[in-house]
Coordinates of C-alpha atoms and ligand atoms in Angstrom, one line a residue:
Chain A
M1 CA 0.0 0.0 0.0
T2 CA 1.9 3.0 -1.2
L3 CA 1.4 6.1 0.9
A4 CA 0.6 9.3 -0.7
A5 CA 3.7 11.5 -1.1
F6 CA 4.8 13.8 1.6
A7 CA 8.0 15.7 2.5
Y8 CA 10.2 14.4 5.4
Q9 CA 12.6 16.0 7.7
R10 CA 14.4 14.7 10.8
P11 CA 15.3 17.7 12.9
R12 CA 18.4 17.3 15.1
S13 CA 17.3 19.5 18.0
L14 CA 14.2 21.0 19.6
A15 CA 15.0 24.4 18.2
E16 CA 15.4 22.9 14.7
A17 CA 12.1 21.0 15.1
V18 CA 10.2 24.2 16.2
E19 CA 11.7 26.1 13.3
A20 CA 10.9 23.4 10.7
M21 CA 7.2 23.5 11.9
A22 CA 7.1 27.2 11.6
E23 CA 8.3 26.8 8.0
A24 CA 5.8 24.0 7.2
P25 CA 2.7 24.8 9.3
D26 CA 0.6 21.9 7.9
A27 CA 3.3 19.4 8.8
R28 CA 2.7 16.7 11.5
W29 CA 5.1 15.4 14.1
L30 CA 6.1 11.7 13.6
S31 CA 7.1 9.8 16.7
G32 CA 6.5 6.0 16.8
G33 CA 4.2 6.2 13.8
M34 CA 2.0 3.5 15.3
S35 CA -1.1 5.6 15.0
L36 CA -0.1 8.2 12.4
L37 CA 1.1 5.8 9.6
P38 CA -2.0 3.6 9.8
M39 CA -4.2 6.7 9.6
M40 CA -2.3 7.8 6.5
K41 CA -2.8 4.4 5.0
L42 CA -6.5 4.6 5.6
E43 CA -6.4 8.2 4.3
L44 CA -7.7 9.5 7.5
A45 CA -4.7 11.8 7.5
A46 CA -2.8 13.2 4.6
P47 CA -0.1 15.5 5.9
P48 CA 2.0 17.3 3.3
A49 CA 5.1 16.9 5.5
L50 CA 6.3 14.8 8.4
L51 CA 8.8 16.0 11.0
D52 CA 10.4 12.9 12.5
L53 CA 11.1 13.6 16.2
S54 CA 13.4 10.6 16.7
G55 CA 16.6 12.7 16.2
V56 CA 15.8 15.2 19.0
E57 CA 17.9 14.3 22.0
D58 CA 15.8 16.6 24.3
L59 CA 12.8 14.3 23.9
R60 CA 14.6 11.3 25.3
G61 CA 15.3 9.8 28.6
I62 CA 13.8 9.4 32.1
R63 CA 15.1 11.6 34.8
D64 CA 14.6 11.8 38.6
E65 CA 13.7 15.4 39.5
G66 CA 13.2 15.2 43.2
D67 CA 9.4 15.0 43.7
F68 CA 8.9 14.2 40.0
L69 CA 9.9 11.8 37.3
H70 CA 10.6 13.6 34.0
I71 CA 9.8 11.3 31.1
G72 CA 10.9 12.3 27.6
A73 CA 8.1 12.3 25.0
M74 CA 10.0 9.8 22.8
T75 CA 10.1 7.2 25.6
R76 CA 8.8 4.0 24.0
H77 CA 6.1 2.0 25.7
V78 CA 8.5 -0.8 26.3
E79 CA 10.9 1.5 28.1
L80 CA 8.2 2.9 30.2
A81 CA 7.0 -0.6 31.1
R82 CA 10.5 -1.7 32.2
D83 CA 12.3 1.4 33.6
P84 CA 13.2 0.7 37.3
A85 CA 12.6 4.3 38.4
V86 CA 9.1 4.4 36.8
R87 CA 8.3 1.0 38.3
R88 CA 9.3 2.3 41.7
D89 CA 7.9 5.8 41.7
A90 CA 5.0 5.7 39.2
H91 CA 4.3 2.0 38.8
L92 CA 0.9 2.6 37.3
A93 CA 2.5 4.1 34.2
S94 CA 4.5 0.9 33.7
L95 CA 1.5 -1.3 34.3
A96 CA -0.5 0.5 31.7
A97 CA 2.4 0.6 29.2
E98 CA 2.7 -3.2 29.5
R99 CA -0.8 -3.7 28.4
I100 CA -0.6 -1.6 25.2
G101 CA -1.0 -3.5 21.9
D102 CA 1.6 -6.1 21.1
P103 CA 5.4 -6.3 21.4
Q104 CA 6.0 -4.7 18.1
V105 CA 3.7 -1.7 19.0
R106 CA 5.4 -1.3 22.4
N107 CA 8.8 -1.3 20.7
R108 CA 7.9 1.7 18.5
G109 CA 5.0 3.6 20.1
T110 CA 5.8 6.6 22.4
V111 CA 4.4 8.3 25.4
G112 CA 4.2 11.7 23.6
G113 CA 2.5 10.1 20.6
S114 CA -0.1 8.3 22.7
L115 CA -1.1 11.4 24.6
A116 CA -1.1 13.6 21.5
H117 CA -3.2 11.0 19.6
A118 CA -5.8 10.9 22.4
D119 CA -7.6 7.8 21.5
P120 CA -10.5 7.5 23.9
A121 CA -9.6 3.8 24.6
A122 CA -5.9 4.2 25.0
D123 CA -4.2 3.0 28.1
L124 CA -1.7 5.6 29.1
P125 CA -4.1 8.5 29.4
A126 CA -5.9 6.7 32.3
A127 CA -2.7 5.9 34.1
L128 CA -1.3 9.4 33.7
L129 CA -4.6 11.0 34.8
A130 CA -4.6 8.9 37.9
L131 CA -1.0 9.9 38.6
D132 CA -1.8 13.6 38.2
A133 CA 0.8 13.9 35.4
E134 CA 1.6 17.1 33.6
V135 CA 2.6 17.6 30.0
E136 CA 5.4 20.0 28.9
A137 CA 4.7 21.4 25.5
V138 CA 6.8 23.7 23.2
S139 CA 6.1 25.8 20.2
A140 CA 7.7 28.9 18.6
R141 CA 5.7 30.9 21.2
G142 CA 7.5 29.2 24.1
R143 CA 7.1 26.5 26.6
R144 CA 4.0 25.7 28.8
A145 CA 2.9 23.1 31.2
L146 CA -0.6 21.6 31.3
S147 CA -2.2 18.8 33.2
V148 CA -3.2 15.6 31.4
Q149 CA -6.7 16.5 32.6
D150 CA -6.6 19.8 30.6
L151 CA -4.8 18.2 27.7
L152 CA -7.5 15.7 26.8
L153 CA -10.5 17.4 25.2
G154 CA -12.2 14.5 23.4
P155 CA -11.7 11.7 21.0
M156 CA -8.5 12.4 19.1
M157 CA -8.7 16.0 20.4
T158 CA -6.2 17.7 22.7
A159 CA -5.5 21.2 23.8
L160 CA -2.3 21.3 21.9
E161 CA -1.9 23.8 19.1
P162 CA -1.2 22.2 15.7
D163 CA 2.4 23.5 15.8
E164 CA 3.0 22.5 19.5
L165 CA 4.8 19.4 20.5
I166 CA 5.0 17.5 23.7
V167 CA 8.5 17.5 25.0
A168 CA 8.0 15.4 28.2
I169 CA 5.6 14.4 30.9
R170 CA 6.2 15.0 34.6
I171 CA 4.8 12.6 37.1
P172 CA 4.6 13.4 40.8
K173 CA 6.2 10.4 42.5
H174 CA 3.8 7.9 43.9
T175 CA 6.3 5.8 45.7
G176 CA 4.6 3.5 48.1
H177 CA 1.1 4.1 46.8
R178 CA -0.7 1.0 45.9
Q179 CA -1.4 1.0 42.2
A180 CA -3.1 -1.3 39.6
Y181 CA -4.3 -1.2 36.1
T182 CA -7.0 -3.5 34.8
K183 CA -7.9 -3.7 31.2
V184 CA -10.6 -5.6 29.4
P185 CA -9.3 -5.6 25.9
H186 CA -11.5 -5.7 22.8
P187 CA -10.8 -9.1 21.3
A188 CA -10.1 -7.7 17.8
S189 CA -8.5 -4.3 18.3
G190 CA -6.8 -5.0 21.7
Y191 CA -7.8 -1.5 22.8
A192 CA -9.6 -1.1 26.1
V193 CA -13.3 -1.8 26.2
V194 CA -12.8 -0.8 29.8
G195 CA -9.6 0.2 31.5
V196 CA -9.4 1.2 35.1
A197 CA -6.3 2.8 36.7
V198 CA -6.1 3.1 40.5
A199 CA -3.6 4.6 42.9
I200 CA -4.3 4.6 46.6
H201 CA -2.3 6.1 49.4
E202 CA -3.1 4.8 52.8
E203 CA -1.9 6.0 56.2
G204 CA -2.8 4.4 59.6
G205 CA -5.4 2.2 57.9
R206 CA -7.2 5.0 56.3
V207 CA -7.2 6.2 52.7
R208 CA -5.4 9.6 52.5
Q209 CA -5.6 9.9 48.7
A210 CA -7.5 7.8 46.2
A211 CA -7.2 8.3 42.4
I212 CA -9.3 6.3 40.0
A213 CA -9.2 7.0 36.2
V214 CA -11.1 5.2 33.5
T215 CA -10.5 4.7 29.8
G216 CA -12.6 3.2 27.0
V217 CA -15.9 4.1 28.6
A218 CA -16.5 7.8 27.6
L219 CA -15.3 10.1 24.8
K220 CA -12.1 10.7 26.8
A221 CA -10.4 9.2 29.8
F222 CA -11.8 10.6 33.1
R223 CA -11.3 10.7 36.8
A224 CA -14.1 9.1 38.8
A225 CA -14.4 11.9 41.3
R226 CA -17.4 10.6 43.2
A227 CA -15.9 7.2 43.6
E228 CA -12.7 8.7 44.9
A229 CA -14.6 10.9 47.4
V230 CA -16.3 7.8 48.8
L231 CA -12.9 6.3 49.6
A232 CA -11.2 9.4 50.9
G233 CA -10.6 9.2 54.7
Q234 CA -12.2 5.8 55.0
A235 CA -10.9 2.6 56.6
V236 CA -11.6 0.6 53.6
D237 CA -13.9 -2.5 53.8
Q238 CA -15.8 -4.5 51.3
E239 CA -18.8 -2.3 51.6
V240 CA -17.0 1.0 51.0
L241 CA -15.2 -0.5 47.9
A242 CA -18.5 -1.7 46.5
E243 CA -20.1 1.7 47.0
A244 CA -17.2 3.5 45.3
A245 CA -17.2 1.1 42.4
G246 CA -20.9 1.6 41.9
L247 CA -20.2 5.3 41.3
V248 CA -17.3 4.9 38.9
C249 CA -19.3 6.1 35.8
D250 CA -21.2 8.8 37.7
G251 CA -21.9 11.8 35.5
Q252 CA -20.4 10.2 32.4
D253 CA -22.0 9.7 29.0
V254 CA -21.1 6.0 28.7
L255 CA -20.3 4.8 25.1
G256 CA -22.2 2.0 23.5
D257 CA -21.2 0.1 20.3
V258 CA -21.8 -3.2 18.5
Y259 CA -19.5 -5.0 20.9
A260 CA -20.5 -3.5 24.2
S261 CA -23.7 -1.6 24.8
A262 CA -23.6 1.4 27.2
A263 CA -25.4 -0.6 29.9
Y264 CA -22.9 -3.5 29.6
R265 CA -19.9 -1.2 29.6
R266 CA -21.2 0.7 32.7
Q267 CA -21.7 -2.7 34.5
L268 CA -18.2 -3.9 33.3
A269 CA -16.6 -0.7 34.5
Q270 CA -18.2 -1.1 37.9
V271 CA -17.1 -4.7 38.3
V272 CA -13.6 -4.0 37.0
T273 CA -13.3 -1.1 39.5
R274 CA -14.5 -3.2 42.4
R275 CA -12.1 -6.1 41.6
T276 CA -9.2 -3.7 41.0
L277 CA -9.8 -2.1 44.4
E278 CA -10.2 -5.5 46.1
G279 CA -7.0 -6.7 44.5
L280 CA -5.0 -3.9 46.1
R281 CA -6.0 -4.9 49.6
Chain B
M1 CA -0.8 23.8 -1.9
T2 CA 0.6 24.7 -5.3
E3 CA 1.2 22.1 -7.9
E4 CA 4.8 23.0 -7.9
A5 CA 5.1 22.3 -4.2
T6 CA 3.4 18.9 -4.7
A7 CA 5.9 18.1 -7.5
T8 CA 8.8 19.0 -5.3
Q9 CA 7.5 16.7 -2.6
V10 CA 7.1 13.8 -5.0
R11 CA 10.7 14.3 -6.1
Q12 CA 12.2 14.4 -2.6
E13 CA 14.6 11.5 -2.1
I14 CA 16.5 11.0 1.1
P15 CA 19.9 9.3 1.3
I16 CA 19.8 6.4 3.8
T17 CA 22.1 3.6 4.8
V18 CA 20.4 0.6 6.4
H19 CA 22.3 -2.5 7.4
I20 CA 20.3 -5.4 6.2
N21 CA 21.2 -8.9 7.2
G22 CA 24.7 -7.6 7.8
A23 CA 25.3 -5.7 4.5
A24 CA 25.1 -2.0 4.3
Q25 CA 22.5 -0.8 1.8
S26 CA 22.9 2.8 0.8
T27 CA 20.4 4.5 -1.5
A28 CA 18.3 7.6 -1.9
I29 CA 14.7 6.9 -1.3
A30 CA 11.3 8.7 -1.3
P31 CA 10.0 9.3 2.2
N32 CA 6.7 7.5 1.6
V33 CA 8.4 4.1 1.0
L34 CA 7.6 1.7 3.8
L35 CA 10.4 -0.5 5.1
S36 CA 8.4 -3.5 3.9
E37 CA 8.3 -2.0 0.4
F38 CA 12.0 -1.2 0.5
L39 CA 12.8 -4.8 1.5
R40 CA 10.4 -6.5 -1.0
D41 CA 10.3 -4.2 -4.0
H42 CA 13.7 -2.5 -3.9
L43 CA 15.9 -5.4 -2.5
A44 CA 13.8 -8.4 -3.6
L45 CA 13.8 -9.7 0.0
T46 CA 10.4 -11.2 -0.4
G47 CA 10.7 -13.4 2.6
T48 CA 9.1 -10.7 4.6
H49 CA 5.4 -11.1 3.9
V50 CA 2.7 -8.3 3.9
G51 CA -0.7 -9.5 5.0
C52 CA -2.9 -6.8 6.4
D53 CA -0.6 -3.8 5.6
T54 CA -2.3 -2.0 8.5
S55 CA -0.2 -3.1 11.4
Q56 CA -2.6 -5.8 12.6
C57 CA -1.2 -9.2 11.6
G58 CA 2.5 -9.1 12.2
A59 CA 3.4 -11.1 9.0
C60 CA 5.8 -8.3 8.1
T61 CA 7.7 -8.5 11.4
V62 CA 11.5 -7.9 11.2
L63 CA 14.2 -7.1 13.7
V64 CA 15.2 -3.4 13.8
D65 CA 18.3 -2.9 16.0
G66 CA 17.4 -6.2 17.6
R67 CA 13.8 -5.4 18.4
V68 CA 10.7 -6.7 16.7
V69 CA 9.0 -4.2 14.5
K70 CA 6.2 -4.4 11.9
S71 CA 8.0 -3.4 8.7
C72 CA 4.7 -2.2 7.1
T73 CA 4.4 0.5 9.8
I74 CA 7.8 2.1 9.7
L75 CA 9.2 4.2 6.8
A76 CA 12.4 3.1 5.2
V77 CA 13.8 6.6 6.0
Q78 CA 13.0 6.0 9.7
A79 CA 15.3 2.9 9.6
D80 CA 18.3 5.1 8.4
G81 CA 21.4 4.1 10.3
M82 CA 19.8 1.0 11.8
S83 CA 20.3 -2.7 11.5
V84 CA 17.5 -4.8 10.1
T85 CA 17.3 -8.5 10.2
T86 CA 14.7 -10.3 7.9
V87 CA 13.9 -13.9 7.8
E88 CA 16.5 -14.3 5.0
G89 CA 19.1 -13.3 7.6
L90 CA 18.0 -15.5 10.4
R91 CA 20.1 -18.6 9.7
A92 CA 23.8 -18.6 9.9
G93 CA 25.1 -19.7 6.4
S94 CA 23.5 -23.1 5.8
V95 CA 22.6 -23.7 9.4
L96 CA 19.0 -23.0 10.3
H97 CA 18.4 -20.8 13.4
P98 CA 17.1 -22.8 16.4
V99 CA 13.8 -21.1 16.0
Q100 CA 13.6 -22.4 12.4
E101 CA 14.6 -25.9 13.5
A102 CA 12.0 -25.8 16.3
F103 CA 9.2 -24.6 13.9
R104 CA 10.1 -27.5 11.6
A105 CA 10.2 -30.1 14.4
H106 CA 6.9 -29.0 15.8
H107 CA 5.1 -28.5 12.6
A108 CA 4.5 -24.9 13.6
L109 CA 3.2 -23.8 10.2
Q110 CA 0.4 -24.8 7.9
C111 CA 0.1 -22.5 4.8
G112 CA 3.2 -20.7 5.9
F113 CA 2.0 -17.2 5.2
C114 CA 2.5 -15.8 8.7
T115 CA 5.6 -17.9 9.3
P116 CA 8.3 -15.3 8.4
G117 CA 6.7 -12.9 10.9
A118 CA 6.2 -15.6 13.5
L119 CA 9.9 -16.7 13.2
M120 CA 11.1 -13.1 13.5
L121 CA 8.8 -12.4 16.4
A122 CA 9.9 -15.6 18.1
A123 CA 13.6 -14.9 17.6
G124 CA 13.1 -11.3 18.9
L125 CA 11.1 -12.5 21.9
L126 CA 13.8 -15.0 22.8
M127 CA 16.6 -12.4 22.5
D128 CA 14.6 -10.2 24.8
N129 CA 13.6 -13.0 27.2
P130 CA 15.6 -16.2 26.8
H131 CA 13.6 -18.2 29.3
P132 CA 10.0 -17.3 28.8
T133 CA 7.1 -19.0 30.6
R134 CA 4.3 -20.5 28.5
S135 CA 2.1 -17.5 29.3
E136 CA 4.9 -15.1 28.3
I137 CA 5.2 -17.0 25.0
R138 CA 1.4 -16.7 24.5
E139 CA 1.4 -13.0 25.3
G140 CA 4.4 -12.4 23.0
L141 CA 2.7 -14.2 20.2
D142 CA -0.1 -11.5 20.4
G143 CA 2.2 -9.8 17.8
I144 CA 1.1 -12.2 15.0
V145 CA -2.1 -13.4 13.6
C146 CA -2.0 -16.9 12.1
R147 CA -5.0 -17.2 9.7
C148 CA -4.5 -21.0 9.8
T149 CA -4.8 -20.6 13.6
G150 CA -2.1 -23.1 14.3
Y151 CA -1.1 -21.4 17.5
E152 CA -0.7 -24.4 19.7
N153 CA 2.3 -25.8 17.7
I154 CA 3.8 -22.3 17.4
V155 CA 3.8 -22.1 21.2
E156 CA 5.4 -25.5 21.4
A157 CA 8.0 -24.5 18.9
V158 CA 8.9 -21.3 20.7
A159 CA 9.3 -23.2 24.0
D160 CA 11.5 -25.7 22.3
A161 CA 13.5 -23.0 20.6
A162 CA 14.2 -21.5 24.0
E163 CA 15.7 -24.8 25.1
R164 CA 17.7 -25.2 21.9
L165 CA 19.1 -21.7 22.3
A166 CA 20.1 -22.4 25.9
E167 CA 21.9 -25.5 24.8
E168 CA 23.8 -23.5 22.2
V169 CA 25.0 -21.1 24.9
R170 CA 25.8 -24.0 27.2
P171 CA 27.0 -26.8 24.9
H172 CA 27.0 -30.4 26.2
G173 CA 30.0 -31.1 28.4
A174 CA 30.7 -27.4 29.1
Ligands
LIG1 C1 -1.8 -2.8 16.2 C2 -1.9 -1.7 17.2 C3 -2.4 -1.9 18.5 C4 -2.5 -0.8 19.4 N1 -3.0 -1.1 20.6 C5 -3.1 -0.1 21.5 C6 -3.6 -0.4 22.8 O1 -4.0 -1.5 23.2 N2 -3.6 0.7 23.7 C7 -3.1 1.9 23.4 O2 -3.1 2.8 24.3 N3 -2.6 2.2 22.2 C8 -2.5 1.2 21.3 N4 -2.0 1.5 20.0 C9 -1.5 2.8 19.7 C10 -0.1 3.0 20.2 O3 0.0 3.1 21.6 C11 0.6 4.3 19.6 O4 1.9 4.1 19.8 C12 0.2 5.6 20.1 O5 -1.2 5.8 20.1 C13 0.8 6.7 19.3 O6 2.1 6.8 19.6 P1 3.2 7.0 18.4 O7 4.5 7.4 19.1 O8 3.2 5.8 17.6 O9 2.7 8.3 17.7 P2 2.6 8.6 16.1 O10 1.8 7.6 15.4 O11 3.9 9.0 15.6 O12 1.7 10.0 16.2 C14 0.4 10.0 16.7 C15 -0.2 11.4 16.7 O13 0.5 12.2 17.7 C16 1.2 13.3 17.1 N5 2.4 13.4 17.8 C17 3.4 12.4 18.0 N6 4.3 12.7 18.8 C18 4.0 14.0 19.3 C19 4.6 14.9 20.2 N7 5.7 14.6 20.9 N8 4.0 16.1 20.5 C20 2.8 16.4 19.8 N9 2.2 15.5 18.9 C21 2.8 14.4 18.7 C22 1.3 12.9 15.6 O14 1.5 14.1 14.8 C23 0.1 12.2 15.4 O15 -1.0 13.0 15.2 C24 -1.9 0.5 19.1 C25 -1.4 0.7 17.8 C26 -1.3 -0.4 16.9 C27 -0.7 -0.1 15.5
LIG2 S1 1.4 -6.7 7.1 FE1 2.4 -5.5 8.6 S2 1.2 -6.0 10.3 FE2 0.1 -7.0 8.8
LIG3 S1 0.5 -20.9 8.9 FE1 -1.1 -20.1 7.6 S2 -1.3 -18.1 8.4 FE2 -0.1 -19.0 9.9

C-alpha cells in the first residue's frame, strides 16, 4: 500500500524542530508512527510533511527530578514498562504501558504520541490522569505546562496547538502508593473496552488519597471523582469498595457500540473497578 | 498547496544507509516508501510477507536494532542508520536458526504465510527474554495473527527454541 507523497525531515534539536514546523505549518510530528502511519494508509490523515522527532535528543530519557519523574516524550512504551525508576515511583504508568497493543507496537509507540493522539480507549491517558501527570509542550511561542486532565479534550482531540509538541511528561512520585491497572481488551483491536487505573495512598489504615481513572468508557479518559470521594478518609472495607465502584461512571455519557452496549460497559466498569480495588487490599 | 510544491515533494529523495542482514544498503529513497516495500520491492527480499498492511497481523515483522517491528508500519527513512534482520538473515550460512529448527520439528506452520513474521517475532522475543514461561510466550505471540490458527504448535516451537538456544549457549560437556 503505497502512501501518498509527503515531505520528510528529521530535525536534530528541539530548536530545529520548532523552526521546521514554523516553515511548514501543515506538517505533522512523527514519533513512533504507530497511529499516524495507519491513519495515513487509511487516508484519515494526509499530511503534506512529516517532522520525525526521533533525532531530537531533548525528547529522550527518564530523569529523577526530586518529587517528580521527568519522562521524555520519545520514551517508547517498552521502556516505560520496564524502567526501574518508573516501576518504583510511578508504577501505574509501567502497568498501563505493559498492556498496550503487542510487542512490536510497544517497541515503537511513544508516550508523547499516545497522549497527542488521544484515542478515547488508549491505556496511558488513564494511568497518567490517575497519577496527576503534567505535560510540557513547546512551540515557537514558548514553553508551557498543562495537566493531562486539561490536555485531553475528546476523541483524538487535545488542547495542543497544531504546531505545538509534547517534550516530556512530569509525574509526581507515587512511591509506596498501591497501584493497579486492569484492562478488558477488545478481542479484535486490543484497545480497552474498559480500562481502570487506580492509585491509593493509605496511612494508619485510612485512605489519604484515592485516584481512579477510567478509559474506553467515555469520549475521553476521566477521573471518577465521586468514587474517589467515597474512599477518601475511610478505613476501607468490602462495603466501601462496592459503594465506590458503583459510582465509577457517575456523570459520564457511557459509550455503546456493537461490541459493548452502554449498559454492559457501565456494568463492566463497575465490576472491574471493584475487583481492582479489592486486588489492592 | 501549489502544484509546484506537490511536485517537489514527490521528487524528494533522502539518502539512507540501512544495514540489512549484515550488509550496508545505501540508497536515496522517497520518504513514503515503507520498510516492507524497501525490502520486498527494492531489494527483492520477499521473505518478509505483507498481510494486512495495516499493522494488525505481524506477518511483516522484522528485527530493527534487535527489536521486533512491523515493517509495514515504519518508513524506510526511519530505519536510516539502523540494523535490520529479515527472515533471510535469520540462519547462519546453511545452518538454520534454532527457532527455524523448532518450527520444523513441531510443525508450527500450515500455509506458511505468517511464518516469516512468526519466526522473527519468536527470535526477537527469545533475544529479549531467553527463558519465557508458557504464558509469556502466548502473550508475546499476540504480535502475530495466524490465519490457519495453528497457535498451539507455534507455542510448542517457541518453548523448544528457547531450550535449543540455551543448549547453544551452554554446549554439552561445558
Ligand atoms: C496494532 C496496534 C495496536 C495498538 N493497541 C493499543 C492499545 O492497546 N492501547 C493503546 O493505548 N494504544 C494502542 N495502540 C496505539 C499506540 O499506543 C501508539 O503508539 C500511540 O497511540 C501513538 O504513539 P506514536 O508514538 O506511535 O505516535 P505517532 O503515530 O507517531 O503519532 C500519533 C499522533 O500524535 C502526534 N504526535 C506524535 N508525537 C507527538 C509529540 N511529541 N507532540 C505532539 N504531537 C505528537 C502525531 O502528529 C500524530 O498526530 C496500538 C497501535 C497499533 C498499531
Ligand atoms: S502486514 Fe504488517 S502487520 Fe500485517
Ligand atoms: S500458517 Fe497459515 S497463516 Fe499462519
